[in-house]
Coordinates of C-alpha atoms in Angstrom, one line a residue:
Chain K
X1283 CA 107.0 9.3 -28.2
X1284 CA 109.6 10.3 -25.5
X1285 CA 109.8 13.3 -23.2
X1286 CA 112.3 15.9 -24.5
X1287 CA 113.6 16.5 -21.0
X1288 CA 114.2 13.0 -19.6
X1289 CA 113.4 10.5 -22.4
X1290 CA 110.6 8.9 -20.2
X1291 CA 107.4 8.1 -22.0
X1292 CA 105.6 11.3 -23.0
X1293 CA 102.0 11.9 -21.9
X1294 CA 101.4 14.9 -24.2
X1295 CA 102.7 16.0 -27.6
X1296 CA 102.3 19.7 -28.4
X1297 CA 102.6 19.9 -32.2
X1298 CA 102.6 23.6 -32.3
X1299 CA 105.6 23.7 -29.9
X1300 CA 107.2 20.6 -31.4
X1301 CA 107.4 19.5 -27.8
X1302 CA 106.5 16.1 -26.1
X1303 CA 106.8 15.8 -22.3
X1304 CA 106.3 13.2 -19.6
X1305 CA 103.9 13.8 -16.7
X1306 CA 106.5 15.2 -14.3
X1307 CA 108.0 17.6 -16.8
X1308 CA 104.7 18.6 -18.2
X1309 CA 103.5 19.6 -14.7
X1310 CA 106.6 21.7 -14.4
X1311 CA 106.3 23.2 -17.9
X1312 CA 102.8 24.6 -17.5
X1313 CA 103.5 26.7 -14.4
X1314 CA 106.7 28.0 -16.1
X1315 CA 104.6 29.1 -19.1
X1316 CA 102.1 30.8 -16.8
X1317 CA 104.8 32.5 -14.9
X1318 CA 106.3 33.8 -18.1
X1319 CA 102.9 35.3 -19.2
X1320 CA 102.4 36.9 -15.8
X1321 CA 105.9 38.5 -16.1
X1322 CA 105.8 39.4 -19.8
X1323 CA 102.4 41.1 -19.6
X1324 CA 103.1 42.6 -16.2
X1325 CA 99.9 41.0 -14.8
X1326 CA 100.7 41.1 -11.0
X1327 CA 103.4 40.5 -8.4
X1328 CA 103.6 38.3 -5.3
X1329 CA 103.1 41.4 -3.2
X1330 CA 99.6 42.1 -4.6
X1331 CA 96.2 41.0 -3.4
X1332 CA 94.9 38.5 -6.0
X1333 CA 91.3 37.3 -6.6
X1334 CA 90.7 34.4 -8.9
X1335 CA 87.3 33.9 -10.4
X1336 CA 86.6 30.1 -10.1
X1337 CA 83.7 28.3 -11.9
X1338 CA 84.5 24.8 -10.8
X1339 CA 85.8 24.0 -14.4
X1340 CA 89.3 22.8 -15.4
X1341 CA 90.7 26.2 -16.3
X1342 CA 89.9 28.2 -13.2
X1343 CA 90.7 25.5 -10.7
X1344 CA 93.9 24.7 -12.5
X1345 CA 94.8 28.3 -12.6
X1346 CA 94.3 28.6 -8.8
X1347 CA 96.4 25.5 -8.4
X1348 CA 99.2 26.9 -10.5
X1349 CA 99.2 30.3 -8.7
X1350 CA 99.4 28.4 -5.4
X1351 CA 102.3 26.3 -6.7
X1352 CA 104.0 29.5 -8.0
X1353 CA 103.4 31.0 -4.5
X1354 CA 101.1 33.8 -5.6
X1355 CA 98.8 34.4 -2.7
X1356 CA 95.3 34.2 -4.3
X1357 CA 91.8 34.0 -2.9
X1358 CA 88.9 32.6 -4.9
X1359 CA 85.5 33.9 -5.9
X1360 CA 82.7 31.6 -6.8
X1361 CA 79.5 33.1 -8.2
X1362 CA 76.4 30.9 -7.8
X1363 CA 74.3 31.4 -10.9
X1364 CA 71.4 29.1 -10.0
X1365 CA 71.7 27.0 -13.2
X1366 CA 70.3 23.5 -13.0
X1367 CA 70.2 22.2 -16.6
X1368 CA 69.2 18.7 -15.4
X1369 CA 72.6 18.1 -13.9
X1370 CA 72.7 20.4 -10.9
X1371 CA 75.2 22.4 -12.8
X1372 CA 75.6 25.3 -10.3
X1373 CA 75.4 23.2 -7.2
X1374 CA 78.0 20.7 -8.5
X1375 CA 80.4 23.4 -9.6
X1376 CA 80.0 25.1 -6.2
X1377 CA 80.7 21.9 -4.4
X1378 CA 83.9 21.2 -6.5
X1379 CA 85.2 24.8 -6.1
X1380 CA 84.7 24.6 -2.3
X1381 CA 86.3 21.1 -2.2
X1382 CA 89.4 22.4 -4.0
X1383 CA 89.6 25.4 -1.6
X1384 CA 89.2 23.2 1.5
X1385 CA 91.8 20.7 0.3
X1386 CA 94.3 23.4 -0.3
X1387 CA 93.5 25.6 2.7
X1388 CA 92.5 28.5 0.4
X1389 CA 89.9 31.2 1.0
X1390 CA 86.8 31.2 -1.3
X1391 CA 84.3 34.0 -1.4
X1392 CA 80.9 33.0 -2.5
X1393 CA 78.2 35.2 -4.0
X1394 CA 74.9 33.6 -4.7
X1395 CA 72.7 35.4 -7.3
X1396 CA 69.5 34.2 -5.6
X1397 CA 70.6 35.0 -2.1
X1398 CA 72.0 38.4 -3.0
X1399 CA 69.9 39.7 -5.9
X1400 CA 66.8 37.5 -5.5
X1401 CA 66.9 35.9 -8.9
X1402 CA 68.9 33.1 -10.7
X1403 CA 70.4 33.7 -14.1
X1404 CA 67.7 31.7 -15.9
X1405 CA 64.9 33.6 -14.1
X1406 CA 66.6 36.9 -14.8
X1407 CA 67.0 36.0 -18.5
X1408 CA 63.3 35.1 -18.6
X1409 CA 62.2 38.4 -17.1
X1410 CA 64.5 40.9 -18.8
X1411 CA 64.6 42.3 -22.3
X1412 CA 68.4 41.7 -22.5
X1413 CA 67.9 38.0 -21.6
X1414 CA 65.4 37.0 -24.3
X1415 CA 66.5 34.1 -26.3
X1416 CA 69.6 33.2 -24.4
X1417 CA 70.8 33.8 -20.8
X1418 CA 74.4 34.2 -21.8
X1419 CA 74.3 38.0 -22.1
X1420 CA 72.7 38.4 -18.7
X1421 CA 75.1 35.9 -17.2
X1422 CA 78.2 37.6 -18.6
X1423 CA 77.0 41.0 -17.4
X1424 CA 76.2 39.7 -13.9
X1425 CA 79.5 37.9 -13.5
X1426 CA 81.5 41.0 -14.6
X1427 CA 79.5 43.2 -12.2
X1428 CA 79.9 40.8 -9.2
X1429 CA 83.6 40.2 -9.8
X1430 CA 84.3 44.0 -10.0
X1431 CA 82.2 44.5 -6.9
X1432 CA 83.9 41.9 -4.8
X1433 CA 87.4 43.0 -6.0
X1434 CA 86.5 46.6 -5.1
X1435 CA 84.8 45.9 -1.7
X1436 CA 87.6 43.6 -0.5
X1437 CA 90.4 45.8 -2.0
X1438 CA 91.9 43.2 -4.3
X1439 CA 94.6 44.6 -6.6
X1440 CA 93.8 42.3 -9.5
X1441 CA 91.1 40.1 -10.7
X1442 CA 92.3 37.0 -12.5
X1443 CA 90.3 34.7 -14.8
X1444 CA 91.0 31.3 -16.3
X1445 CA 90.5 32.2 -20.0
X1446 CA 92.7 30.0 -22.1
X1447 CA 94.1 30.5 -25.6
X1448 CA 91.0 28.8 -27.2
X1449 CA 88.7 31.2 -25.3
X1450 CA 90.8 34.3 -26.3
X1451 CA 91.2 33.2 -29.9
X1452 CA 87.5 32.5 -30.3
X1453 CA 86.6 35.9 -28.9
X1454 CA 89.2 37.5 -31.2
X1455 CA 87.8 35.6 -34.1
X1456 CA 84.3 36.8 -33.4
X1457 CA 85.4 40.4 -33.1
X1458 CA 87.5 40.1 -36.2
X1459 CA 84.9 38.5 -38.4
X1460 CA 82.7 41.4 -37.7
X1461 CA 85.5 44.0 -37.3
X1462 CA 84.2 45.3 -34.0
X1463 CA 86.8 47.9 -33.4
X1464 CA 86.1 48.8 -29.8
X1465 CA 86.3 45.2 -28.8
X1466 CA 89.5 44.7 -30.7
X1467 CA 91.0 47.7 -28.9
X1468 CA 90.1 46.3 -25.5
X1469 CA 91.1 42.7 -25.9
X1470 CA 94.4 42.1 -24.0
X1471 CA 96.1 39.7 -21.6
X1472 CA 95.9 42.4 -19.0
X1473 CA 93.5 45.3 -18.7
X1474 CA 94.8 48.1 -16.4
X1475 CA 92.4 49.5 -13.8
X1476 CA 92.3 52.8 -15.8
X1477 CA 88.7 53.6 -14.7
X1478 CA 87.9 54.4 -11.1
X1479 CA 86.1 51.5 -9.4
X1480 CA 87.5 48.8 -11.7
X1481 CA 90.1 46.3 -10.7
X1482 CA 93.0 45.4 -13.0
X1483 CA 92.1 42.2 -14.9
X1484 CA 94.5 39.5 -16.0
X1485 CA 94.3 36.2 -18.0
X1486 CA 97.5 34.2 -17.1
X1487 CA 96.4 31.2 -19.2
X1488 CA 95.9 33.2 -22.4
X1489 CA 98.7 31.5 -24.3
X1490 CA 97.8 27.9 -23.2
X1491 CA 95.6 25.7 -25.3
X1492 CA 92.4 24.3 -23.9
X1493 CA 93.6 20.7 -24.4
X1494 CA 96.8 21.6 -22.5
X1495 CA 94.7 22.8 -19.6
X1496 CA 92.5 19.7 -19.6
X1497 CA 95.7 17.6 -19.5
X1498 CA 97.0 19.6 -16.6
X1499 CA 93.9 19.2 -14.6
X1500 CA 93.7 15.5 -15.3
X1501 CA 97.4 14.9 -14.5
X1502 CA 97.2 16.9 -11.3
X1503 CA 94.1 15.0 -10.2
X1504 CA 92.0 18.1 -9.9
X1505 CA 88.3 17.2 -9.5
X1506 CA 86.4 19.6 -11.8
X1507 CA 83.1 19.8 -13.5
X1508 CA 83.2 18.1 -17.0
X1509 CA 79.9 19.5 -18.3
X1510 CA 79.8 22.7 -20.3
X1511 CA 77.2 25.2 -19.0
X1512 CA 73.9 23.8 -20.5
X1513 CA 73.2 27.2 -22.0
X1514 CA 76.5 27.3 -24.0
X1515 CA 75.4 24.5 -26.4
X1516 CA 75.1 26.0 -29.9
X1517 CA 76.7 29.3 -28.9
X1518 CA 78.6 31.4 -31.4
X1519 CA 81.8 31.2 -29.4
X1520 CA 81.7 27.4 -29.5
X1521 CA 81.1 27.6 -33.2
X1522 CA 84.1 29.8 -33.6
X1523 CA 86.2 27.4 -31.5
X1524 CA 85.3 24.6 -33.8
X1525 CA 86.4 26.6 -36.9
X1526 CA 89.7 27.5 -35.2
X1527 CA 90.2 23.8 -34.2
X1528 CA 89.8 22.9 -37.9
X1529 CA 92.4 25.5 -38.8
X1530 CA 94.7 24.3 -36.0
X1531 CA 94.4 20.7 -37.1
X1532 CA 95.5 21.6 -40.7
X1533 CA 98.1 24.2 -39.6
X1534 CA 99.5 23.4 -36.1
X1535 CA 100.1 26.6 -34.2
X1536 CA 97.6 28.7 -36.2
X1537 CA 95.5 29.5 -33.2
X1538 CA 98.5 30.7 -31.1
X1539 CA 99.9 32.6 -34.1
X1540 CA 96.5 34.3 -34.7
X1541 CA 96.4 35.5 -31.0
X1542 CA 100.0 36.4 -30.6
X1543 CA 100.3 38.2 -34.0
X1544 CA 97.2 40.2 -33.0
X1545 CA 98.9 41.3 -29.7
X1546 CA 102.1 42.1 -31.6
X1547 CA 100.3 44.2 -34.3
X1548 CA 98.5 46.0 -31.4
X1549 CA 101.7 46.9 -29.5
X1550 CA 103.3 47.7 -32.9
X1551 CA 100.7 50.5 -33.4
X1552 CA 98.4 49.0 -36.0
X1553 CA 95.3 50.4 -34.3
X1554 CA 94.5 54.0 -33.8
X1555 CA 93.6 54.7 -30.2
X1556 CA 90.8 57.1 -31.3
X1557 CA 89.0 54.1 -32.7
X1558 CA 87.2 53.6 -29.4
X1559 CA 84.2 55.9 -29.2
X1560 CA 82.8 54.5 -25.9
X1561 CA 85.7 55.7 -23.7
X1562 CA 84.4 59.3 -23.6
X1563 CA 81.0 58.4 -22.1
X1564 CA 82.3 56.6 -19.0
X1565 CA 80.8 57.8 -15.7
X1566 CA 80.0 56.1 -12.4
X1567 CA 76.6 54.3 -12.1
X1568 CA 74.5 56.3 -9.7
X1569 CA 73.3 53.1 -8.0
X1570 CA 76.4 50.9 -7.6
X1571 CA 79.2 53.3 -8.4
X1572 CA 80.8 51.0 -11.1
X1573 CA 82.0 52.8 -14.3
X1574 CA 79.6 52.5 -17.2
X1575 CA 79.2 53.9 -20.7
X1576 CA 75.4 53.4 -20.6
X1577 CA 73.3 56.6 -20.1
X1578 CA 72.3 56.7 -16.4
X1579 CA 72.5 53.5 -14.4
X1580 CA 74.7 50.7 -15.5
X1581 CA 73.2 47.7 -17.4
X1582 CA 73.4 45.5 -14.3
X1583 CA 71.5 47.8 -12.0
X1584 CA 69.0 48.6 -14.7
X1585 CA 67.9 44.9 -14.7
X1586 CA 66.8 45.2 -11.1
X1587 CA 65.5 48.8 -11.0
X1588 CA 62.6 48.1 -13.3
Chain J
X105 CA 61.3 29.8 -56.2
X106 CA 60.1 32.9 -58.1
X107 CA 61.9 36.1 -59.3
X108 CA 61.3 39.0 -56.9
X109 CA 60.9 41.4 -59.8
X110 CA 58.6 39.6 -62.2
X111 CA 57.5 36.3 -60.5
X112 CA 59.0 34.2 -63.4
X113 CA 61.0 31.2 -62.4
X114 CA 64.2 32.2 -60.5
X115 CA 67.5 31.0 -61.8
X116 CA 69.5 32.0 -58.7
X117 CA 68.7 32.5 -55.0
X118 CA 71.1 34.7 -53.0
X119 CA 70.5 33.8 -49.4
X120 CA 72.7 36.6 -48.1
X121 CA 70.6 39.1 -49.9
X122 CA 67.3 37.2 -49.4
X123 CA 66.9 37.7 -53.2
X124 CA 65.9 35.3 -56.0
X125 CA 65.9 36.5 -59.6
X126 CA 65.0 35.2 -63.1
X127 CA 67.7 35.2 -65.8
X128 CA 66.6 38.5 -67.3
X129 CA 66.6 40.4 -64.0
X130 CA 69.7 38.7 -62.7
X131 CA 71.6 39.9 -65.8
X132 CA 70.4 43.4 -65.1
X133 CA 71.0 43.2 -61.4
X134 CA 74.7 42.3 -61.6
X135 CA 75.8 45.3 -63.7
X136 CA 73.7 47.6 -61.4
X137 CA 75.7 46.2 -58.4
X138 CA 79.0 46.8 -60.3
X139 CA 78.0 50.3 -61.2
X140 CA 77.2 51.0 -57.5
X141 CA 80.6 49.8 -56.4
X142 CA 82.3 51.9 -59.1
X143 CA 80.4 54.9 -57.9
X144 CA 80.6 54.3 -54.2
X145 CA 84.4 53.7 -54.1
X146 CA 85.1 56.4 -56.8
X147 CA 86.9 53.8 -59.0
X148 CA 86.7 55.6 -62.4
X149 CA 84.5 57.6 -64.8
X150 CA 83.4 57.1 -68.4
X151 CA 85.8 59.8 -69.4
X152 CA 88.9 57.9 -68.2
X153 CA 91.1 55.4 -70.1
X154 CA 90.5 52.0 -68.5
X155 CA 92.6 48.8 -68.8
X156 CA 91.1 45.5 -67.7
X157 CA 93.4 42.6 -66.8
X158 CA 91.9 39.5 -68.4
X159 CA 92.9 36.0 -67.7
X160 CA 90.3 34.1 -69.8
X161 CA 88.5 33.2 -66.6
X162 CA 84.9 33.9 -65.7
X163 CA 85.6 36.9 -63.5
X164 CA 87.7 39.0 -65.8
X165 CA 85.8 38.2 -69.0
X166 CA 82.5 38.9 -67.2
X167 CA 83.9 42.1 -65.8
X168 CA 84.9 43.2 -69.3
X169 CA 81.4 42.3 -70.5
X170 CA 79.8 44.3 -67.7
X171 CA 81.9 47.4 -68.3
X172 CA 81.0 47.3 -72.0
X173 CA 77.3 46.9 -71.2
X174 CA 77.7 49.9 -68.8
X175 CA 79.4 51.8 -71.6
X176 CA 82.7 52.2 -69.8
X177 CA 85.3 52.2 -72.6
X178 CA 87.8 49.6 -71.5
X179 CA 90.7 47.8 -73.3
X180 CA 92.0 44.4 -72.2
X181 CA 95.4 43.2 -71.2
X182 CA 96.2 39.5 -71.5
X183 CA 99.5 38.3 -70.0
X184 CA 100.8 35.0 -71.5
X185 CA 102.4 33.1 -68.6
X186 CA 103.6 30.1 -70.5
X187 CA 101.8 27.6 -68.2
X188 CA 100.9 24.3 -69.8
X189 CA 99.8 22.0 -66.9
X190 CA 98.8 19.2 -69.2
X191 CA 95.8 21.2 -70.5
X192 CA 97.4 24.0 -72.5
X193 CA 96.3 26.3 -69.7
X194 CA 97.9 29.5 -71.1
X195 CA 97.2 28.9 -74.7
X196 CA 93.6 28.1 -74.0
X197 CA 93.1 31.1 -71.8
X198 CA 94.7 33.4 -74.5
X199 CA 92.4 31.9 -77.1
X200 CA 89.3 32.6 -75.1
X201 CA 90.4 36.1 -74.2
X202 CA 91.1 36.9 -77.8
X203 CA 87.8 35.3 -78.9
X204 CA 85.8 37.5 -76.5
X205 CA 87.7 40.6 -77.6
X206 CA 87.0 39.8 -81.3
X207 CA 83.4 39.0 -80.8
X208 CA 82.8 42.3 -79.0
X209 CA 85.1 44.5 -81.1
X210 CA 87.3 45.2 -78.2
X211 CA 91.1 45.9 -78.1
X212 CA 93.3 43.4 -76.4
X213 CA 96.9 44.0 -75.5
X214 CA 99.0 40.9 -75.2
X215 CA 102.3 40.6 -73.4
X216 CA 103.9 37.2 -73.6
X217 CA 106.4 36.4 -70.9
X218 CA 108.5 34.2 -73.2
X219 CA 108.5 36.6 -76.1
X220 CA 109.2 39.7 -73.9
X221 CA 111.4 38.4 -71.1
X222 CA 112.6 35.1 -72.5
X223 CA 111.2 32.9 -69.8
X224 CA 107.8 31.3 -68.9
X225 CA 106.6 31.5 -65.3
X226 CA 107.4 27.8 -64.6
X227 CA 110.9 28.3 -66.0
X228 CA 111.4 31.5 -64.0
X229 CA 110.2 29.8 -60.8
X230 CA 112.7 26.9 -61.4
X231 CA 115.6 29.3 -61.9
X232 CA 115.0 31.9 -59.2
X233 CA 115.3 31.8 -55.4
X234 CA 111.9 33.5 -55.0
X235 CA 110.2 30.7 -57.1
X236 CA 111.4 27.7 -55.2
X237 CA 108.6 25.4 -54.2
X238 CA 105.7 27.2 -55.9
X239 CA 105.6 29.6 -58.9
X240 CA 102.7 31.7 -57.5
X241 CA 105.0 34.3 -55.9
X242 CA 106.9 34.8 -59.2
X243 CA 103.7 34.9 -61.1
X244 CA 102.0 37.5 -58.9
X245 CA 105.1 39.6 -59.0
X246 CA 105.4 39.4 -62.8
X247 CA 101.7 40.1 -63.4
X248 CA 101.8 43.2 -61.2
X249 CA 104.9 44.5 -62.9
X250 CA 103.6 44.0 -66.4
X251 CA 100.1 45.4 -65.6
X252 CA 101.8 48.5 -64.2
X253 CA 104.1 48.8 -67.1
X254 CA 101.4 48.6 -69.8
X255 CA 99.1 51.0 -67.9
X256 CA 102.0 53.4 -67.6
X257 CA 103.4 53.1 -71.2
X258 CA 99.9 53.3 -72.8
X259 CA 98.8 56.1 -70.4
X260 CA 95.8 54.3 -68.9
X261 CA 94.2 56.1 -66.0
X262 CA 93.1 53.0 -64.2
X263 CA 93.9 49.3 -64.1
X264 CA 90.9 47.2 -63.3
X265 CA 91.0 43.5 -62.1
X266 CA 88.3 40.9 -61.7
X267 CA 88.8 40.1 -58.0
X268 CA 85.5 39.0 -56.6
X269 CA 84.3 39.0 -53.0
X270 CA 85.6 35.4 -52.4
X271 CA 89.1 36.5 -53.6
X272 CA 89.1 39.6 -51.4
X273 CA 87.7 37.9 -48.4
X274 CA 90.3 35.1 -48.7
X275 CA 93.1 37.6 -48.9
X276 CA 91.7 39.6 -46.0
X277 CA 91.3 36.3 -44.0
X278 CA 94.9 35.4 -44.7
X279 CA 96.2 38.8 -43.7
X280 CA 94.0 38.8 -40.5
X281 CA 94.8 35.3 -39.3
X282 CA 98.5 36.5 -39.3
X283 CA 97.7 40.2 -38.5
X284 CA 99.8 41.5 -41.3
X285 CA 99.4 45.1 -40.6
X286 CA 100.9 46.6 -43.8
X287 CA 98.8 44.3 -46.0
X288 CA 95.6 45.2 -44.0
X289 CA 96.4 48.9 -44.5
X290 CA 96.7 48.5 -48.2
X291 CA 93.7 46.2 -49.0
X292 CA 90.9 48.3 -50.6
X293 CA 88.4 48.3 -53.5
X294 CA 90.4 51.1 -55.0
X295 CA 94.1 52.0 -54.6
X296 CA 94.9 55.6 -55.6
X297 CA 98.0 56.1 -57.8
X298 CA 99.7 57.8 -54.9
X299 CA 103.2 56.7 -56.0
X300 CA 104.7 58.0 -59.2
X301 CA 104.7 55.4 -62.0
X302 CA 101.8 53.4 -60.6
X303 CA 98.3 53.4 -62.1
X304 CA 95.2 53.6 -59.9
X305 CA 93.9 50.1 -59.3
X306 CA 90.2 49.1 -58.9
X307 CA 88.2 46.0 -58.2
X308 CA 84.6 46.5 -59.3
X309 CA 83.6 42.9 -58.5
X310 CA 84.8 43.1 -54.9
X311 CA 81.3 42.8 -53.4
X312 CA 80.0 40.0 -55.7
X313 CA 80.3 36.4 -54.7
X314 CA 82.2 34.0 -56.8
X315 CA 79.1 31.8 -57.5
X316 CA 77.3 34.9 -58.6
X317 CA 80.0 35.6 -61.1
X318 CA 80.0 32.0 -62.3
X319 CA 76.2 32.3 -62.8
X320 CA 76.6 35.6 -64.7
X321 CA 79.2 34.1 -67.1
X322 CA 77.1 31.1 -67.7
X323 CA 73.8 33.0 -68.3
X324 CA 75.6 35.4 -70.6
X325 CA 77.0 32.5 -72.6
X326 CA 80.6 33.7 -72.1
X327 CA 83.1 31.1 -73.2
X328 CA 85.7 31.0 -70.4
X329 CA 88.3 28.7 -69.1
X330 CA 86.9 26.4 -66.4
X331 CA 90.2 25.1 -65.1
X332 CA 91.9 26.7 -62.1
X333 CA 95.5 27.4 -62.8
X334 CA 97.3 24.0 -62.3
X335 CA 99.6 25.6 -59.8
X336 CA 96.8 27.0 -57.6
X337 CA 95.9 23.5 -56.3
X338 CA 96.5 23.2 -52.6
X339 CA 97.3 26.9 -52.2
X340 CA 96.6 28.7 -48.9
X341 CA 94.2 31.1 -50.6
X342 CA 92.1 28.2 -51.8
X343 CA 92.2 26.8 -48.3
X344 CA 91.0 30.1 -46.8
X345 CA 88.2 30.2 -49.4
X346 CA 87.0 26.8 -48.2
X347 CA 87.0 27.9 -44.6
X348 CA 85.0 31.0 -45.5
X349 CA 82.6 28.9 -47.6
X350 CA 82.0 26.8 -44.5
X351 CA 81.3 29.9 -42.5
X352 CA 79.1 31.3 -45.3
X353 CA 77.1 28.0 -45.4
X354 CA 76.3 28.2 -41.7
X355 CA 75.8 32.0 -41.6
X356 CA 74.7 33.3 -45.0
X357 CA 76.2 36.7 -45.6
X358 CA 79.2 36.1 -43.3
X359 CA 81.7 36.6 -46.1
X360 CA 80.2 39.8 -47.3
X361 CA 79.9 41.1 -43.7
X362 CA 83.5 40.2 -43.0
X363 CA 84.7 42.2 -46.0
X364 CA 82.3 45.2 -45.6
X365 CA 82.8 45.6 -41.9
X366 CA 86.5 45.6 -42.5
X367 CA 86.2 48.5 -45.0
X368 CA 83.9 50.3 -42.6
X369 CA 86.2 49.9 -39.6
X370 CA 89.0 51.2 -41.8
X371 CA 87.2 54.3 -43.0
X372 CA 86.0 54.7 -39.4
X373 CA 89.6 55.1 -38.3
X374 CA 90.3 51.8 -36.6
X375 CA 93.8 51.6 -38.1
X376 CA 96.7 54.0 -37.4
X377 CA 98.2 55.2 -40.7
X378 CA 101.7 55.0 -39.1
X379 CA 101.2 51.2 -39.0
X380 CA 102.8 50.9 -42.5
X381 CA 106.6 51.0 -42.2
X382 CA 107.2 50.2 -45.9
X383 CA 105.9 53.5 -47.2
X384 CA 109.0 55.5 -46.3
X385 CA 111.4 53.4 -48.3
X386 CA 109.6 53.8 -51.7
X387 CA 111.9 54.8 -54.6
X388 CA 111.9 54.3 -58.3
X389 CA 113.7 51.1 -59.6
X390 CA 116.9 52.2 -61.4
X391 CA 116.1 49.6 -64.2
X392 CA 112.4 49.9 -64.9
X393 CA 111.4 53.1 -63.1
X394 CA 108.5 51.5 -61.2
X395 CA 108.3 52.3 -57.5
X396 CA 109.7 49.7 -55.1
X397 CA 110.5 49.4 -51.4
X398 CA 113.2 46.9 -52.0
X399 CA 116.8 48.2 -51.7
X400 CA 118.1 49.0 -55.2
X401 CA 116.3 47.3 -58.1
X402 CA 112.7 46.2 -57.8
X403 CA 112.0 42.5 -57.2
X404 CA 110.9 41.9 -60.8
X405 CA 114.1 43.4 -62.4
X406 CA 116.3 41.5 -59.9
X407 CA 115.0 38.2 -61.2
X408 CA 116.5 39.0 -64.6
X409 CA 119.6 41.0 -63.7
X410 CA 121.3 38.0 -62.1

């Protein structure tokens, strides 16, 4: 198969786009796609202060790389979760994030759960009611809290994450299969900072397939952590990804179409804005000041105040 | 495994309901479930004139049987589509529908496509633009038209079809995977006759799994046509059913939950009623008088006026 732009040998064939590209043109094409998404969904400008959440994985490091190549000034935030899983998962992902920052002369904020809050995610999961069974809920909650906190304290305009199309489609699938209205209403490529104390959030990779991001990282020679988080094994989101992969295999483009037609239906007015009952209860947490819909303290602070 | 009601040997185990039943109690349980759905969704009463669309398959014949057992007075409507498919598909399904009516002293209306409109479904599909590729679109359109026509001409209050949960979940899945707003807004267990010339439509089996209906037909000794329509092979709706079966296998109850949570989200106000742009263009077809959103004649009449 040949590159559509130059007829050199193609390194990737994207069936859903009917597009094959060589290394050189692929490494140009990806940032173009990201730039388009940033522009289309009004995510941020080059004049704004950008914070990228980096995990050491292919998506977030590639995103940071792409933003740098597109000349968006972006600092990184690494959150040390204290997960070992037999492979030094957190240490290794910290090392790779720091290595990428150093190689590219970028600034990386680091917040370590144990240093800052006295407990790792696995310990927190063991101790708290919310954590029982699986630490993923505690982990998601903690990451959201810390990302908001750093963005707020350091006055970033926007918080950017490396969620790719497969991530977004899997979340959408999970929310759709159970028709969770309030989650459907809130899922978007960009979430405005419409509550005091929250930064705008953006997902510039939301239209790029996971395999495309893996190919990008590989071809750019980015050194990233290959392992999934050891706690993610057997998770519902991975199960939904597999189902969507089956669909995609049989109908190329199905995943992208599922996500984009959702966004279109949403902007076309399919959903009623009154469908979100949580919005009315938002108030600042008395401990940390972040907005919450929980009664009293926010869910993060409650884990530590007991 | 034993029956929950009487400890006799169970003939069916419904994992999603955590319920195993013997033959006797299963054959009581199914009509109870149907009665509940009729009541909950306000489908029809025993005082109304009911028309059941029967195809000769397990769902529609079982539905007719259940309505009779529940003492809802219901006539049947069989539409002869003129499909052979190497197995006398239409002739055989007509014979079985008539046999059921005769055995139970029920009235069966018969409309034959060839006798009434001069063309079978396969012929119509060959001749018309709409039919190219697959006859399913032409067939669905024709059946809807004829059902409405008979219900209107014979003054039935409600038109009842044998769509089961698997049918409804597959349609919902197809509409969701492409976020087809106007279809999502119109999918419901009962559709009120809110446009002049249209009968109310109801699906009393919408919460009953396909395998439960097959078991009912078998245990009641109903003689039905086993073959799928020869044209249905490879259809998208069968593909979606298979995907949902995979989901159901891994998470018992997933199919039911998908459908019921959709209905709940809908009554809970998730969707905006302005999301349906077609409603405004409805007018009576100048040829047949049925409501249509197409410009000029309805799609059915257009097939014959050219």
